[in-house]
Amino acid sequence: MSTPDTGDRIRLTRALFPELASELDAALASNGGDRADEFDAWLDGETEALRATSLSSVAFADVLDEAQRDRFGRAFDAARAVAGWVGLEPPQPEAFAEAGADLARLGAALSGDPTLVPVPAPYGLGAAGWRRLFERAAEHEGPLSQPEGGSPLVLANEAEREFALLDRAPSNVPIVRTRAGAETGWTLRLVPGGLAPAVLGLSFEHGPHATLPEMLMLQLMRAASSEPLVDARSFTWLAGALADGRLAARHVYDAGERSVRINCREIGNQGPHLGARPPVG
């Protein structure tokens, strides 16, 4: 999605606040007009704030009811807070709609399942990028805080070695990039966000599964919103088989160590605490 230039943004804000713009233009004219550039810069800043907050709900206005919009709004607010820790910014909701995301279908699914959470998830960060995000999360008091420093994201050797397979976006989901040529692409799906998967005792074959970026983003969004993290007493399978199809990664939150761990098991493993979080989208 193209980004409006400064002139477009100023014109947009003048259109949104015509009376205020006229009053300030008149005041500037009576004082010689020597601060017009400052005024336009202020308008530009106000536009950016609107684009990041109230205007972003425009994409939802015609297809979602108030409760659905509220859940989407809270999710995007949390995702923006998380991404901002490392200078990233998720695409606006309308960008996902323009890319082909079916917001009406997602809204209907939300209404049918109170555990579903909209998760804007980034792909292409790599293991180092996710560690940086978790290191920033560790700086805040909460379920991932690390008083002695370090990253609360722990990867098993197998997951580290084949991280690119886990960092791969789903093939059937629209991918949005905030600018042309950006390495990071974003998807928007609904992920079951209950404290444990709805059904346990499942092998990897009982999918589909949430991706690693979706589960990591879900946890960071919950941490940023001061909500308890999921999988403190369960494991969630992650999409993407490893080791030539013999292994699969699973996600767990270690409350004692205040860390998220990604370890691997054989795909046929059906431990009593293993489950799936089938995404919608």
XYZ file of N, CA, C and O in Angstrom, residues 196-203 206 234-237 271-278:
84
model
N -4.934 -22.582 27.498
C -4.456 -23.860 26.963
C -5.232 -24.152 25.686
O -6.332 -23.626 25.483
N -4.672 -24.969 24.786
C -5.440 -25.370 23.606
C -6.754 -26.025 24.011
O -6.842 -26.680 25.058
N -7.771 -25.861 23.181
C -9.099 -26.381 23.523
C -9.102 -27.898 23.652
O -9.828 -28.463 24.478
N -8.309 -28.583 22.833
C -8.232 -30.044 22.868
C -6.775 -30.446 23.037
O -5.904 -29.977 22.299
N -6.503 -31.313 24.010
C -5.141 -31.768 24.282
C -4.991 -33.240 23.910
O -5.962 -33.924 23.612
N -3.751 -33.714 23.921
C -3.488 -35.097 23.561
C -3.428 -35.317 22.064
O -3.709 -36.415 21.581
N -3.049 -34.274 21.313
C -3.028 -34.353 19.858
C -1.599 -34.463 19.335
O -0.675 -33.858 19.880
N -1.426 -35.218 18.251
C -0.137 -35.257 17.572
C -0.057 -34.097 16.586
O -1.037 -33.379 16.354
N -2.642 -33.525 13.753
C -3.963 -32.954 14.018
C -3.887 -31.431 13.928
O -4.019 -30.715 14.918
N 0.603 -26.218 29.340
C 0.306 -26.973 28.120
C 1.356 -26.645 27.065
O 2.193 -25.761 27.251
N 1.299 -27.391 25.965
C 2.180 -27.156 24.827
C 1.316 -26.966 23.582
O 0.275 -27.610 23.441
N 1.763 -26.109 22.681
C 1.062 -25.888 21.415
C 1.985 -26.239 20.259
O 3.108 -25.718 20.166
N 1.514 -27.132 19.382
C 2.267 -27.448 18.171
C 2.371 -26.206 17.283
O 1.444 -25.398 17.215
N 1.516 -36.364 23.676
C 1.524 -36.154 25.114
C 0.211 -35.580 25.602
O -0.496 -34.886 24.862
N -0.151 -35.852 26.852
C -1.454 -35.410 27.371
C -1.608 -33.900 27.467
O -2.728 -33.405 27.620
N -0.501 -33.166 27.369
C -0.583 -31.710 27.466
C -0.317 -31.018 26.129
O -0.185 -29.799 26.081
N -0.247 -31.789 25.055
C 0.028 -31.247 23.726
C -1.273 -30.968 22.981
O -2.179 -31.798 22.967
N -1.350 -29.805 22.345
C -2.563 -29.470 21.612
C -2.288 -28.561 20.434
O -1.141 -28.210 20.143
N -3.354 -28.185 19.748
C -3.261 -27.329 18.562
C -4.117 -26.085 18.759
O -5.122 -26.112 19.471
N -3.704 -25.010 18.116
C -4.481 -23.769 18.079
C -4.736 -23.441 16.605
O -4.008 -22.649 16.002
N -5.762 -24.050 16.010
C -6.010 -23.836 14.575
C -6.369 -22.378 14.292
O -7.356 -21.862 14.829
